């Protein structure tokens, strides 16, 4: 891993923290009739944005940037970690609200978003680290 990779990873965590703080204050300062609705829309917008960014990055990774070093690409790192983060947040919410059975038995659009985020995030993270893990086993 290069110095640029760790710089991009730190920027990714900083952006995630800023976004979490914004969502937190947006939820608790909203005095409308349904403040939880803004939280849900913020989550959906974040999920759709990260899924779109991940699909674009994977397409570029296997077509245009095939020969370039993709591990130093900020958007590739950002989309991988943000997809994983959003899926972990939603799965934690499901466990805390005790809706695990309903999550797996009913097919809703949120289930599709969560599984898409999880699958894309795992794919990108495994693509970033596949050679590093292979080097450590030698």
XYZ file of C-alpha atoms in Angstrom:
138
model
C 0.000 0.000 0.000
C 1.256 3.431 -0.906
C 1.202 6.711 0.957
C -1.519 7.986 -1.380
C -3.736 5.032 -0.439
C -3.558 5.861 3.276
C -4.205 9.531 2.538
C -7.316 8.617 0.529
C -8.438 6.252 3.278
C -8.107 9.011 5.895
C -10.079 11.420 3.699
C -12.750 8.733 3.270
C -13.112 8.289 7.017
C -13.202 12.069 7.489
C -16.003 12.452 4.924
C -17.937 9.593 6.547
C -17.618 11.247 9.947
C -18.745 14.633 8.630
C -21.728 13.009 6.890
C -22.692 11.142 10.085
C -22.526 14.335 12.138
C -24.657 16.146 9.546
C -27.278 13.373 9.603
C -27.273 13.384 13.414
C -27.871 17.125 13.686
C -30.322 17.143 10.793
C -32.420 14.512 12.547
C -32.417 16.139 15.981
C -32.995 19.706 14.811
C -35.896 18.834 12.509
C -39.134 19.998 14.151
C -41.503 18.860 11.435
C -44.358 16.392 11.778
C -42.232 13.338 10.955
C -38.535 13.911 11.704
C -37.686 10.249 11.065
C -38.747 10.677 7.458
C -35.837 13.014 6.732
C -33.479 10.445 8.235
C -34.920 7.753 5.975
C -34.594 9.940 2.880
C -31.025 10.850 3.809
C -30.212 7.145 4.102
C -31.842 6.312 0.759
C -30.068 9.161 -1.010
C -26.762 8.008 0.487
C -27.428 4.391 -0.493
C -28.391 5.266 -4.064
C -25.377 7.572 -4.423
C -22.905 4.968 -3.146
C -24.416 2.176 -5.247
C -24.193 4.350 -8.362
C -20.637 5.387 -7.550
C -19.623 1.774 -6.937
C -21.144 0.548 -10.207
C -19.400 3.321 -12.153
C -16.091 2.578 -10.420
C -16.322 -1.162 -11.053
C -17.162 -0.516 -14.706
C -14.199 1.851 -15.041
C -11.950 -0.563 -13.167
C -12.553 -3.395 -15.612
C -12.721 -1.328 -18.795
C -10.847 1.953 -18.795
C -8.491 1.659 -15.822
C -7.516 -1.968 -16.340
C -3.776 -1.354 -16.514
C -3.569 1.567 -14.074
C -3.078 1.301 -10.329
C -6.632 1.399 -9.012
C -5.615 1.093 -5.352
C -4.685 4.778 -5.213
C -7.969 5.956 -6.732
C -9.907 7.985 -4.150
C -13.357 7.260 -5.556
C -12.710 3.511 -5.657
C -11.646 3.476 -1.998
C -14.476 5.820 -1.000
C -17.191 3.787 -2.697
C -15.957 0.524 -1.189
C -15.801 1.728 2.383
C -18.981 3.804 2.205
C -20.953 0.843 0.838
C -19.708 -1.343 3.676
C -20.468 1.392 6.219
C -24.034 1.941 5.002
C -24.814 -1.770 4.992
C -23.410 -2.177 8.520
C -25.483 0.788 9.726
C -28.669 -0.640 8.224
C -28.023 -4.171 9.503
C -27.364 -2.749 12.979
C -30.672 -0.902 12.804
C -32.448 -4.127 11.807
C -30.941 -6.030 14.741
C -31.661 -3.254 17.258
C -35.265 -2.833 16.113
C -35.737 -6.639 16.277
C -36.895 -6.904 12.652
C -34.460 -9.577 11.522
C -37.138 -12.080 10.506
C -39.113 -9.475 8.574
C -35.934 -8.267 6.883
C -35.194 -11.681 5.394
C -38.767 -12.805 4.664
C -40.249 -9.704 3.054
C -38.769 -8.291 -0.103
C -38.637 -4.523 0.123
C -36.573 -1.937 -1.670
C -34.535 -1.337 1.498
C -33.516 -5.002 1.509
C -32.324 -4.644 -2.071
C -30.353 -1.498 -1.198
C -28.737 -3.159 1.802
C -27.713 -6.313 -0.045
C -26.488 -4.264 -3.010
C -24.384 -2.083 -0.725
C -22.996 -5.123 1.051
C -22.179 -7.035 -2.149
C -20.571 -4.066 -3.907
C -18.609 -3.082 -0.811
C -17.281 -6.605 -0.261
C -16.323 -6.870 -3.923
C -14.425 -3.566 -3.937
C -12.689 -4.200 -0.606
C -11.657 -7.690 -1.705
C -10.386 -6.240 -4.987
C -8.323 -3.693 -3.065
C -6.796 -6.199 -0.675
C -6.547 -9.432 -2.688
C -2.856 -9.105 -3.512
C -1.925 -7.874 -0.036
C -3.455 -10.955 1.584
C -1.751 -13.242 -0.928
C 1.641 -11.622 -0.202
C 1.342 -12.131 3.548
C 0.669 -15.870 3.198
C 3.972 -16.527 1.414
